[in-house]
Short mmCIF file of C-alpha atoms in Angstrom, two decimals:
data_model
loop_
_atom_site.label_atom_id
_atom_site.label_comp_id
_atom_site.label_asym_id
_atom_site.label_seq_id
_atom_site.Cartn_x
_atom_site.Cartn_y
_atom_site.Cartn_z
CA UNK A 25 5.75 27.82 40.05
CA UNK A 26 4.90 24.12 39.70
CA UNK A 27 5.21 23.23 35.73
CA UNK A 28 2.08 21.91 34.25
CA UNK A 29 1.26 19.11 32.09
CA UNK A 30 -2.35 18.68 30.41
CA UNK A 31 -2.77 14.89 29.31
CA UNK A 32 -5.93 13.73 27.52
CA UNK A 33 -5.14 10.29 26.02
CA UNK A 34 -7.76 7.55 23.79
CA UNK A 35 -5.09 5.39 24.21
CA UNK A 36 -4.10 4.63 27.44
CA UNK A 37 -0.79 3.00 27.26
CA UNK A 38 1.31 3.97 29.36
CA UNK A 39 -0.26 6.94 30.91
CA UNK A 40 -0.25 5.82 34.41
CA UNK A 41 3.73 5.95 34.61
CA UNK A 42 4.63 8.74 32.36
CA UNK A 43 2.34 11.23 35.03
CA UNK A 44 3.86 9.92 37.64
CA UNK A 45 7.20 9.96 36.43
CA UNK A 46 5.96 13.78 35.37
CA UNK A 47 4.83 14.28 38.97
CA UNK A 48 8.33 13.17 40.19
CA UNK A 49 9.86 16.06 38.51
CA UNK A 50 7.84 18.55 39.61
CA UNK A 51 4.88 18.82 37.31
CA UNK A 52 0.67 19.13 38.28
CA UNK A 53 -1.48 16.93 35.82
CA UNK A 54 -4.32 18.11 34.02
CA UNK A 55 -6.62 15.77 32.40
CA UNK A 56 -10.00 15.33 30.95
CA UNK A 57 -12.67 12.46 31.26
CA UNK A 58 -11.49 9.03 30.09
CA UNK A 59 -8.00 9.89 31.04
CA UNK A 60 -8.88 11.97 34.51
CA UNK A 61 -10.36 8.85 35.66
CA UNK A 62 -8.22 6.45 34.52
CA UNK A 63 -5.57 8.46 36.11
CA UNK A 64 -7.42 8.83 39.92
CA UNK A 65 -8.05 5.54 40.06
CA UNK A 66 -4.42 4.67 39.61
CA UNK A 67 -3.72 6.73 42.72
CA UNK A 68 -2.23 10.06 40.47
CA UNK A 69 -2.84 13.51 41.86
CA UNK A 70 -4.89 14.74 39.29
CA UNK A 71 -6.99 18.20 38.20
CA UNK A 72 -9.70 17.81 36.34
CA UNK A 73 -10.01 20.59 33.13
CA UNK A 74 -13.18 22.03 34.40
CA UNK A 75 -11.38 23.28 37.37
CA UNK A 76 -9.43 25.27 34.84
CA UNK A 77 -11.39 26.59 32.84
CA UNK A 78 -14.01 27.29 35.62
CA UNK A 79 -15.85 26.32 32.67
CA UNK A 80 -18.05 22.70 32.19
CA UNK A 81 -17.64 20.03 29.69
CA UNK A 82 -20.38 20.46 27.34
CA UNK A 83 -22.33 18.99 24.40
CA UNK A 84 -21.31 15.23 24.81
CA UNK A 85 -17.38 16.43 25.45
CA UNK A 86 -17.66 18.40 22.05
CA UNK A 87 -16.39 21.21 24.13
CA UNK A 88 -13.86 20.78 27.48
CA UNK A 89 -10.53 21.97 26.44
CA UNK A 90 -10.81 24.66 24.14
CA UNK A 91 -10.29 27.78 26.41
CA UNK A 92 -8.34 30.22 26.56
CA UNK A 93 -7.73 29.26 30.65
CA UNK A 94 -5.77 26.30 28.19
CA UNK A 95 -4.46 27.70 24.96
CA UNK A 96 -3.39 30.82 26.33
CA UNK A 97 -1.24 28.71 28.65
CA UNK A 98 0.12 27.07 25.63
CA UNK A 99 1.01 29.64 23.23
CA UNK A 100 2.46 32.01 25.53
CA UNK A 101 5.77 32.94 24.47
CA UNK A 102 8.26 33.02 27.63
CA UNK A 103 10.19 35.55 26.85
CA UNK A 104 7.61 38.49 25.96
CA UNK A 105 7.22 40.27 28.44
CA UNK A 106 3.58 41.37 27.61
CA UNK A 107 2.57 38.13 26.85
CA UNK A 108 3.80 36.86 30.95
CA UNK A 109 1.85 39.93 32.01
CA UNK A 110 -1.32 39.37 30.18
CA UNK A 111 -1.67 35.82 31.23
CA UNK A 112 -0.62 37.55 35.23
CA UNK A 113 -3.31 39.93 35.41
CA UNK A 114 -6.43 36.82 33.67
CA UNK A 115 -4.36 34.63 35.92
CA UNK A 116 -4.18 31.84 33.39
CA UNK A 117 -1.38 29.58 34.49
CA UNK A 118 1.57 27.92 31.43
CA UNK A 119 1.04 24.82 30.36
CA UNK A 120 4.20 23.40 29.22
CA UNK A 121 3.71 19.85 27.92
CA UNK A 122 0.08 18.43 26.38
CA UNK A 123 0.20 14.65 25.36
CA UNK A 124 -2.18 14.33 23.85
CA UNK A 125 -3.78 10.97 21.00
CA UNK A 126 -6.69 11.36 19.16
CA UNK A 127 -10.16 10.12 18.71
CA UNK A 128 -9.79 6.87 17.23
CA UNK A 129 -11.75 8.02 13.61
CA UNK A 130 -9.65 5.15 11.04
CA UNK A 131 -10.49 2.78 13.81
CA UNK A 132 -13.56 3.14 13.56
CA UNK A 133 -14.21 3.83 10.05
CA UNK A 134 -12.17 0.22 9.33
CA UNK A 135 -15.37 -1.48 11.28
CA UNK A 136 -17.62 -3.09 9.36
CA UNK A 137 -21.20 -1.25 8.89
CA UNK A 138 -20.05 1.99 10.67
CA UNK A 139 -22.52 4.69 9.53
CA UNK A 140 -21.55 8.17 9.18
CA UNK A 141 -23.14 9.67 11.66
CA UNK A 142 -20.72 7.15 13.50
CA UNK A 143 -17.45 8.38 12.00
CA UNK A 144 -18.40 11.69 12.30
CA UNK A 145 -18.52 11.35 15.98
CA UNK A 146 -15.05 9.98 16.15
CA UNK A 147 -13.29 13.75 14.55
CA UNK A 148 -11.73 14.77 16.97
CA UNK A 149 -11.80 18.78 17.62
CA UNK A 150 -9.82 19.65 20.94
CA UNK A 151 -7.12 17.08 20.58
CA UNK A 152 -5.26 18.33 17.08
CA UNK A 153 -6.36 22.15 18.58
CA UNK A 154 -4.26 22.00 21.61
CA UNK A 155 -1.58 19.42 19.58
CA UNK A 156 -1.42 22.42 17.31
CA UNK A 157 -0.81 25.18 20.30
CA UNK A 158 1.41 23.11 21.86
CA UNK A 159 3.45 22.56 18.70
CA UNK A 160 3.77 26.10 17.48
CA UNK A 161 5.06 26.52 20.57
CA UNK A 162 7.66 24.29 20.74
CA UNK A 163 10.58 26.51 21.65
CA UNK A 164 8.43 26.42 25.17
CA UNK A 165 6.37 23.43 25.38
CA UNK A 166 6.74 19.58 24.40
CA UNK A 167 4.04 18.06 22.82
CA UNK A 168 3.36 14.57 23.13
CA UNK A 169 1.33 12.35 20.80
CA UNK A 170 3.11 8.98 20.78
CA UNK A 171 3.62 6.38 24.13
CA UNK A 172 6.73 5.42 22.37
CA UNK A 173 7.89 8.40 22.97
CA UNK A 174 7.15 8.95 26.93
CA UNK A 175 10.92 7.97 28.16
CA UNK A 176 12.44 10.11 25.94
CA UNK A 177 10.56 13.05 27.21
CA UNK A 178 11.31 12.13 30.17
CA UNK A 179 14.85 11.80 30.38
CA UNK A 180 15.24 14.64 28.98
CA UNK A 181 13.15 16.52 31.87
CA UNK A 182 14.69 14.57 34.72
CA UNK A 183 18.03 15.76 32.96
CA UNK A 184 17.35 19.20 33.48
CA UNK A 185 18.25 19.72 29.59
CA UNK A 186 16.57 22.58 27.79
CA UNK A 187 16.56 20.30 25.38
CA UNK A 188 14.90 22.79 22.10
CA UNK A 189 16.16 19.87 19.23
CA UNK A 190 13.45 17.15 21.13
CA UNK A 191 10.78 19.83 21.69
CA UNK A 192 11.40 20.92 18.14
CA UNK A 193 12.17 17.21 16.45
CA UNK A 194 8.30 16.96 18.37
CA UNK A 195 6.81 19.21 16.70
CA UNK A 196 6.79 17.73 13.73
CA UNK A 197 6.14 14.83 14.40
CA UNK A 198 3.14 16.24 15.77
CA UNK A 199 1.89 18.54 12.48
CA UNK A 200 2.68 14.98 10.83
CA UNK A 201 0.09 13.15 12.96
CA UNK A 202 -2.62 15.56 12.55
CA UNK A 203 -2.06 16.12 8.75
CA UNK A 204 -2.39 12.16 8.41
CA UNK A 205 -5.47 12.81 10.79
CA UNK A 206 -6.91 14.99 8.50
CA UNK A 207 -5.89 13.41 5.14
CA UNK A 208 -8.24 10.09 6.29
CA UNK A 209 -11.14 12.37 7.51
CA UNK A 210 -10.81 14.17 4.11
CA UNK A 211 -10.70 11.49 1.98
CA UNK A 212 -13.54 9.57 3.86
CA UNK A 213 -15.37 13.11 3.64
CA UNK A 214 -14.84 12.54 -0.18
CA UNK A 215 -15.89 9.33 -0.55
CA UNK A 216 -18.98 9.22 0.53
CA UNK A 217 -19.43 12.95 -1.72
CA UNK A 218 -18.68 10.77 -4.94
CA UNK A 219 -15.48 12.79 -5.01
CA UNK A 220 -12.71 10.62 -7.00
CA UNK A 221 -10.60 13.37 -8.15
CA UNK A 222 -10.78 16.43 -5.49
CA UNK A 223 -9.17 19.69 -5.99
CA UNK A 224 -6.79 18.84 -3.52
CA UNK A 225 -5.35 15.24 -2.68
CA UNK A 226 -4.07 14.61 0.59
CA UNK A 227 -2.04 11.25 1.22
CA UNK A 228 -1.60 9.73 4.69
CA UNK A 229 1.70 7.34 4.54
CA UNK A 230 3.61 5.63 7.34
CA UNK A 231 6.74 4.27 7.65
CA UNK A 232 7.08 0.97 7.17
CA UNK A 233 11.13 -0.15 7.80
CA UNK A 234 14.40 1.71 6.52
CA UNK A 235 15.56 -0.06 3.30
CA UNK A 236 19.24 -0.77 2.86
CA UNK A 237 19.12 1.38 -0.48
CA UNK A 238 17.23 1.87 -3.66
CA UNK A 239 16.87 0.44 -6.93
CA UNK A 240 20.50 1.10 -6.64
CA UNK A 241 23.29 0.69 -4.10
CA UNK A 242 23.95 4.81 -3.96
CA UNK A 243 20.23 5.42 -2.87
CA UNK A 244 18.87 5.84 -0.33
CA UNK A 245 15.10 4.31 0.45
CA UNK A 246 12.25 3.74 2.64
CA UNK A 247 9.06 1.71 2.28
CA UNK A 248 6.13 3.51 4.02
CA UNK A 249 2.62 2.16 4.21
CA UNK A 250 -0.75 4.21 3.30
CA UNK A 251 -2.77 5.18 6.89
CA UNK A 252 -5.48 3.07 5.55
CA UNK A 253 -3.70 -0.06 3.98
CA UNK A 254 -5.58 -2.64 1.61
CA UNK A 255 -5.49 -5.71 3.78
CA UNK A 256 -4.64 -6.74 -0.05
CA UNK A 257 -0.87 -5.75 -0.26
CA UNK A 258 2.71 -6.43 0.10
CA UNK A 259 2.59 -4.01 3.15
CA UNK A 260 0.18 -5.92 4.85
CA UNK A 261 1.63 -9.51 4.11
CA UNK A 262 3.16 -10.83 7.20
CA UNK A 263 6.71 -11.89 6.62
CA UNK A 264 7.90 -15.64 8.12
CA UNK A 265 11.56 -16.31 6.74
CA UNK A 266 13.72 -14.24 4.92
CA UNK A 267 15.90 -11.62 5.36
CA UNK A 268 14.36 -7.60 4.77
CA UNK A 269 12.69 -7.00 1.60
CA UNK A 270 14.44 -4.27 -0.15
CA UNK A 271 13.30 -1.77 -2.42
CA UNK A 272 12.84 -3.57 -6.06
CA UNK A 273 11.65 -6.44 -4.07
CA UNK A 274 8.82 -4.63 -2.95
CA UNK A 275 7.93 -3.34 -6.52
CA UNK A 276 8.52 -7.13 -8.39
CA UNK A 277 5.90 -8.66 -4.90
CA UNK A 278 3.46 -5.81 -5.49
CA UNK A 279 3.67 -6.72 -9.69
CA UNK A 280 3.26 -10.50 -8.82
CA UNK A 281 0.01 -9.68 -6.21
CA UNK A 282 -1.60 -7.60 -9.38
CA UNK A 283 -1.32 -10.13 -11.59
CA UNK A 284 -2.64 -13.44 -9.43
CA UNK A 285 -5.57 -10.97 -8.20
CA UNK A 286 -7.23 -11.50 -11.59
CA UNK A 287 -7.75 -15.62 -11.53
CA UNK A 288 -9.64 -17.24 -9.48
CA UNK A 289 -8.99 -20.89 -10.33
CA UNK A 290 -5.52 -22.14 -9.48
CA UNK A 291 -2.63 -19.61 -10.82
CA UNK A 292 0.98 -19.11 -10.07
CA UNK A 293 2.82 -16.01 -11.37
CA UNK A 294 6.73 -15.54 -11.75
CA UNK A 295 7.85 -11.87 -11.91
CA UNK A 296 11.14 -10.84 -13.19
CA UNK A 297 11.54 -7.04 -13.07
CA UNK A 298 8.26 -6.28 -12.69
CA UNK A 299 7.46 -8.04 -15.81
CA UNK A 300 6.06 -11.78 -15.24
CA UNK A 301 8.32 -14.50 -16.83
CA UNK A 302 5.94 -17.42 -16.58
CA UNK A 303 2.27 -17.61 -15.52
CA UNK A 304 0.20 -21.12 -15.13
CA UNK A 305 -3.36 -21.65 -14.35
CA UNK A 306 -5.23 -25.03 -13.89
CA UNK A 307 -8.90 -25.80 -13.52
CA UNK A 308 -7.83 -28.30 -9.99
CA UNK A 309 -3.96 -28.54 -9.06
CA UNK A 310 -2.06 -25.28 -7.73
CA UNK A 311 0.31 -27.73 -8.95
CA UNK A 312 -0.06 -27.83 -11.84
CA UNK A 313 -0.10 -24.29 -11.66
CA UNK A 314 3.36 -23.93 -10.48
CA UNK A 315 4.34 -26.71 -13.13
CA UNK A 316 3.35 -24.56 -15.75
CA UNK A 317 4.67 -20.92 -14.49
CA UNK A 318 8.12 -22.95 -13.48
CA UNK A 319 7.92 -24.74 -17.43
CA UNK A 320 7.15 -21.21 -19.26
CA UNK A 321 10.81 -19.36 -18.62
CA UNK A 322 13.03 -22.09 -16.51
CA UNK A 323 15.94 -19.69 -17.09
CA UNK A 324 14.26 -16.53 -16.37
CA UNK A 325 12.64 -17.85 -12.97
CA UNK A 326 16.01 -18.70 -11.13
CA UNK A 327 16.38 -14.86 -9.06
CA UNK A 328 12.36 -14.21 -9.08
CA UNK A 329 9.58 -13.37 -7.48
CA UNK A 330 6.69 -15.88 -7.03
CA UNK A 331 3.39 -15.71 -6.27
CA UNK A 332 1.00 -18.39 -5.59
CA UNK A 333 -2.95 -17.87 -5.43
CA UNK A 334 -3.46 -21.12 -3.09
CA UNK A 335 -1.79 -22.90 -0.14
CA UNK A 336 1.93 -24.24 -1.36
CA UNK A 337 2.65 -27.52 -0.35
CA UNK A 338 5.75 -29.66 0.36
CA UNK A 339 5.67 -31.29 -3.56
CA UNK A 340 5.76 -27.57 -4.84
CA UNK A 341 8.03 -26.59 -2.33
CA UNK A 342 10.54 -29.62 -3.28
CA UNK A 343 10.82 -28.05 -6.59
CA UNK A 344 10.74 -24.61 -5.39
CA UNK A 345 13.89 -25.50 -3.19
CA UNK A 346 16.03 -26.81 -6.31
CA UNK A 347 16.33 -22.60 -8.03
CA UNK A 348 16.93 -20.03 -5.93
CA UNK A 349 13.84 -17.72 -5.68
CA UNK A 350 13.70 -14.09 -4.17
CA UNK A 351 10.16 -14.44 -2.06
CA UNK A 352 7.25 -16.58 -2.57
CA UNK A 353 4.35 -15.37 -1.03
CA UNK A 354 0.81 -17.00 -0.86
CA UNK A 355 -2.15 -17.94 1.65
CA UNK A 356 -0.05 -20.21 3.59
CA UNK A 357 2.84 -23.00 3.45
CA UNK A 358 2.02 -26.82 4.93
CA UNK A 359 4.53 -27.09 7.80
CA UNK A 360 5.99 -29.43 5.86
CA UNK A 361 6.66 -27.34 2.84
CA UNK A 362 7.64 -24.05 5.78
CA UNK A 363 10.07 -26.61 6.56
CA UNK A 364 11.77 -26.97 3.13
CA UNK A 365 11.65 -23.95 2.24
CA UNK A 366 13.31 -22.21 5.13
CA UNK A 367 16.43 -24.55 4.61
CA UNK A 368 17.60 -21.65 2.42
CA UNK A 369 18.10 -18.92 3.92
CA UNK A 370 17.31 -16.09 1.81
CA UNK A 371 14.29 -16.63 0.57
CA UNK A 372 11.50 -14.51 2.17
CA UNK A 373 8.55 -16.39 2.48
CA UNK A 374 5.62 -14.26 2.51
CA UNK A 375 1.99 -14.75 3.56
CA UNK A 376 -1.27 -12.64 2.40
CA UNK A 377 -5.16 -12.88 2.85
CA UNK A 378 -5.46 -13.61 -1.02
CA UNK A 379 -9.49 -13.66 -0.40
CA UNK A 380 -9.41 -9.69 0.20
CA UNK A 381 -7.89 -9.35 -3.56
CA UNK A 382 -10.77 -7.62 -4.72
CA UNK A 383 -10.75 -5.17 -1.78
CA UNK A 384 -7.09 -3.94 -3.01
CA UNK A 385 -6.72 -0.49 -3.20
CA UNK A 386 -9.21 1.07 -6.67
CA UNK A 387 -6.08 3.60 -7.19
CA UNK A 388 -3.08 4.16 -7.67
CA UNK A 389 0.08 6.41 -7.51
CA UNK A 390 2.64 7.90 -9.32
CA UNK A 391 4.85 10.39 -8.55
CA UNK A 392 6.71 12.75 -11.20
CA UNK A 393 9.10 15.68 -10.52
CA UNK A 394 7.21 18.23 -9.23
CA UNK A 395 3.96 16.46 -8.81
CA UNK A 396 2.05 12.76 -8.71
CA UNK A 397 -0.39 11.02 -11.37
CA UNK A 398 -3.12 9.67 -10.51
CA UNK A 399 -5.29 7.04 -12.21
CA UNK A 400 -7.78 4.11 -11.56
CA UNK A 401 -6.05 0.83 -11.32
CA UNK A 402 -6.92 -1.20 -14.21
CA UNK A 403 -8.77 -4.36 -12.63
CA UNK A 404 -10.94 -4.96 -15.90
CA UNK A 405 -11.39 -8.40 -16.92
CA UNK A 406 -12.35 -8.82 -20.40
CA UNK A 407 -15.39 -11.02 -21.69
CA UNK A 408 -15.38 -13.59 -24.86
CA UNK A 409 -18.71 -12.28 -25.01
CA UNK A 410 -17.13 -8.34 -25.89
CA UNK A 411 -14.35 -9.87 -28.72
CA UNK A 412 -15.36 -9.22 -32.04
CA UNK A 413 -14.13 -11.73 -34.99
CA UNK A 414 -13.16 -9.98 -37.94
CA UNK A 415 -11.27 -12.41 -39.38
CA UNK A 416 -12.64 -15.11 -42.02
CA UNK A 417 -11.93 -17.50 -39.98
CA UNK A 418 -13.18 -17.47 -36.38
CA UNK A 419 -10.81 -18.91 -33.43
CA UNK A 420 -11.61 -22.36 -32.16
CA UNK A 421 -13.14 -22.88 -28.33
CA UNK A 422 -10.20 -23.73 -27.40
CA UNK A 423 -8.03 -20.74 -28.95
CA UNK A 424 -10.52 -18.47 -27.78
CA UNK A 425 -10.49 -19.81 -24.31
CA UNK A 426 -6.61 -19.12 -24.82
CA UNK A 427 -7.32 -15.78 -26.27
CA UNK A 428 -8.82 -15.10 -22.63
CA UNK A 429 -5.91 -16.39 -20.92
CA UNK A 430 -3.06 -14.41 -23.33
CA UNK A 431 -5.85 -11.14 -22.77
CA UNK A 432 -5.09 -11.41 -19.24
CA UNK A 433 -1.89 -11.76 -19.12
CA UNK A 434 -0.71 -9.14 -21.69
CA UNK A 435 -2.37 -6.03 -19.64
CA UNK A 436 0.39 -7.46 -16.69
CA UNK A 437 3.59 -6.41 -19.03
CA UNK A 438 5.21 -3.82 -19.67
CA UNK A 439 4.34 -1.48 -22.99
CA UNK A 440 4.62 -2.39 -25.54
CA UNK A 441 3.64 -5.56 -24.65
CA UNK A 442 3.39 -9.06 -26.59
CA UNK A 443 2.56 -12.48 -24.96
CA UNK A 444 2.56 -15.97 -26.57
CA UNK A 445 0.59 -18.33 -24.63
CA UNK A 446 -1.39 -21.75 -25.07
CA UNK A 447 -4.69 -21.88 -22.73
CA UNK A 448 -3.23 -22.13 -19.43
CA UNK A 449 0.54 -20.88 -19.84
CA UNK A 450 2.82 -18.36 -21.17
CA UNK A 451 5.16 -19.69 -23.26
CA UNK A 452 6.63 -15.98 -25.02
CA UNK A 453 6.79 -12.63 -22.94
CA UNK A 454 7.93 -9.43 -25.09
CA UNK A 455 7.64 -6.43 -23.17
CA UNK A 456 8.71 -2.89 -22.88
CA UNK A 457 10.42 -2.29 -26.36
CA UNK A 458 10.63 0.88 -28.42
CA UNK A 459 8.13 -0.51 -31.43
CA UNK A 460 6.02 -3.39 -31.42
CA UNK A 461 7.48 -5.44 -33.97
CA UNK A 462 10.59 -5.70 -31.73
CA UNK A 463 8.23 -7.19 -28.60
CA UNK A 464 6.93 -10.13 -30.74
CA UNK A 465 9.74 -11.33 -32.53
CA UNK A 466 11.64 -11.56 -28.28
CA UNK A 467 8.46 -12.88 -27.45
CA UNK A 468 8.22 -15.40 -30.20
CA UNK A 469 11.84 -16.54 -29.65
CA UNK A 470 11.30 -17.61 -26.55
CA UNK A 471 8.16 -19.20 -28.02
CA UNK A 472 10.26 -21.23 -30.28
CA UNK A 473 12.25 -22.95 -26.60
CA UNK A 474 8.78 -24.48 -25.64
CA UNK A 475 7.13 -27.47 -27.18
CA UNK A 476 3.70 -26.79 -26.77
CA UNK A 477 1.96 -25.76 -29.66
CA UNK A 478 -1.85 -26.57 -29.69
CA UNK A 479 -3.60 -23.99 -29.84
CA UNK A 480 -0.52 -20.52 -29.86
CA UNK A 481 -2.24 -17.60 -29.53
CA UNK A 482 -0.71 -14.06 -29.27
CA UNK A 483 -2.01 -10.99 -27.53
CA UNK A 484 -1.21 -7.76 -27.62
CA UNK A 485 -1.44 -4.44 -25.68
CA UNK A 486 -2.50 -2.07 -27.81
CA UNK A 487 -3.48 -1.58 -31.47
CA UNK A 488 -0.67 -3.01 -34.49
CA UNK A 489 0.60 0.10 -36.17
CA UNK A 490 1.64 -2.10 -39.24
CA UNK A 491 0.35 -5.36 -40.47
CA UNK A 492 4.24 -6.86 -39.80
CA UNK A 493 3.79 -8.38 -36.15
CA UNK A 494 0.77 -10.10 -37.96
CA UNK A 495 2.77 -11.31 -40.56
CA UNK A 496 5.87 -12.36 -38.48
CA UNK A 497 3.48 -13.68 -36.05
CA UNK A 498 1.40 -16.26 -38.86
CA UNK A 499 5.14 -17.35 -40.09
CA UNK A 500 5.91 -18.69 -36.57
CA UNK A 501 3.22 -20.73 -36.03
CA UNK A 502 0.24 -18.59 -33.91
CA UNK A 503 -3.01 -20.05 -34.86
CA UNK A 504 -4.64 -17.04 -32.94
CA UNK A 505 -4.31 -12.52 -32.29
CA UNK A 506 -6.47 -10.77 -29.68
CA UNK A 507 -5.82 -7.08 -29.63
CA UNK A 508 -7.66 -4.11 -29.40
CA UNK A 509 -8.19 -2.60 -33.37
CA UNK A 510 -8.27 1.19 -33.36
CA UNK A 511 -5.37 1.75 -35.67
CA UNK A 512 -6.28 3.83 -38.99
CA UNK A 513 -4.15 0.32 -40.35
CA UNK A 514 -6.56 -2.05 -39.14
CA UNK A 515 -7.43 -3.38 -42.60
CA UNK A 516 -4.02 -4.49 -43.30
CA UNK A 517 -3.53 -6.43 -40.15
CA UNK A 518 -6.94 -7.87 -40.99
CA UNK A 519 -5.67 -8.75 -45.18
CA UNK A 520 -2.73 -10.27 -43.95
CA UNK A 521 -4.35 -12.66 -40.75
CA UNK A 522 -6.75 -13.72 -44.04
CA UNK A 523 -3.81 -14.32 -46.51
CA UNK A 524 -2.40 -17.02 -43.88
CA UNK A 525 -5.35 -17.78 -42.57
CA UNK A 526 -5.31 -17.46 -38.79
CA UNK A 527 -8.33 -15.88 -36.05
CA UNK A 528 -8.28 -12.35 -35.16
CA UNK A 529 -10.62 -10.13 -32.68
CA UNK A 530 -10.78 -7.00 -31.52
CA UNK A 531 -11.44 -6.50 -28.18
CA UNK A 532 -11.92 -2.87 -28.45
CA UNK A 533 -9.52 -2.10 -25.31
CA UNK A 534 -5.94 -1.08 -24.85
CA UNK A 535 -3.92 -2.16 -21.51
CA UNK A 536 -0.86 -0.38 -21.35
CA UNK A 537 1.41 -0.48 -18.99
CA UNK A 538 4.17 2.40 -18.78
#
């Protein structure tokens, strides 16, 4: 008996050539709706689905392949005599290949102003059902959901090879495809229902690239992009120059993008090992923001990642060219800047739409052994009118401006986090220490190398458990401190600040970053 293929695709790229290749290898083609029309228009001999089912498409196409003549032909075990007798008795022909891709639900909900009704109409039912039936019976049936596999399948059929390994591989791919499709639908409906943390978390990620290695050279790694990617993410960035990103590059670049997303004014953030080594802002000039970020720590920026939230100019590029940088990511580069930086072989130059920063993912996911932590991203930007002055001396206007800047920065530093800043530039960063006084000493030691001391403030991501941090800061020229408060020994820290005549404000909000 002639073999039979059922083809029903929303993406019709290459489908005509694929169908003709199947026919040349002894297949007859059954199809539906738009695919049937496409094949017929291109002189492909094709049978319409209702000739097989003896039942018309109904309910605006919602029901067309959900029929025993289809699914029995897919699911019957060829080596089971009773299955074969049943097919013969009911005059059902086997289907040996299914080529299906699904209604464009993802593409539909990605459009602006799509209504729930429009989205729901793009939930495919028959397609996933056929894919699952064919995949379950991969021992005898090819299931093809990706036009990139068309030639591979044709080669297998043309060689008359009983390629069970290929069919099993295609089945696994098909189940991943339907699982991701369902995950997108589940998230869409959960969002409509306002379910932030549902009873089951289903995530879909598409392979983006294989990495040379992970955090270390002996670890294998790959980069996957969210099935519904944010426009503001390293996965969405366009690489203009340089070798492929590494595992650590990706993590560092992600951290840099999180920082600059918090600043509307011109901002440059330089990072090493997911911590900022220099952040500079300016009211008008991106060049001045760059100068502030660079001079904040001219040593640590070597081999770093730099995010710039305005176009990179020739002036900036000339200075960047003098040092070794792993990545520069910005909305754009002038032609002159690009020419200058592309002269460096290994630097990665990337562009991204920074105007989409507020559309970044609302949640973040962290894997632990045996589980997954999910939380809202810390996108809170504290405001001066929320600060509470707790000392006898109040901050000056300039100090308050610096305190706000320090508070914006410290939330992006690994805990225990301490930063020393002026109004628009980091001077010292103490990150990831096991005790807070250790971070204070590191930050202040860096600050002593700087030549800018007015105003000079210290920001802490969490409260001071003792007054030693305040004392050390005051003894080293800090004039104002910002911290959340909340320690049982808060009064000791307040008294120490008053002793040295420095100002301190409480925010009431912690910004731990583990």
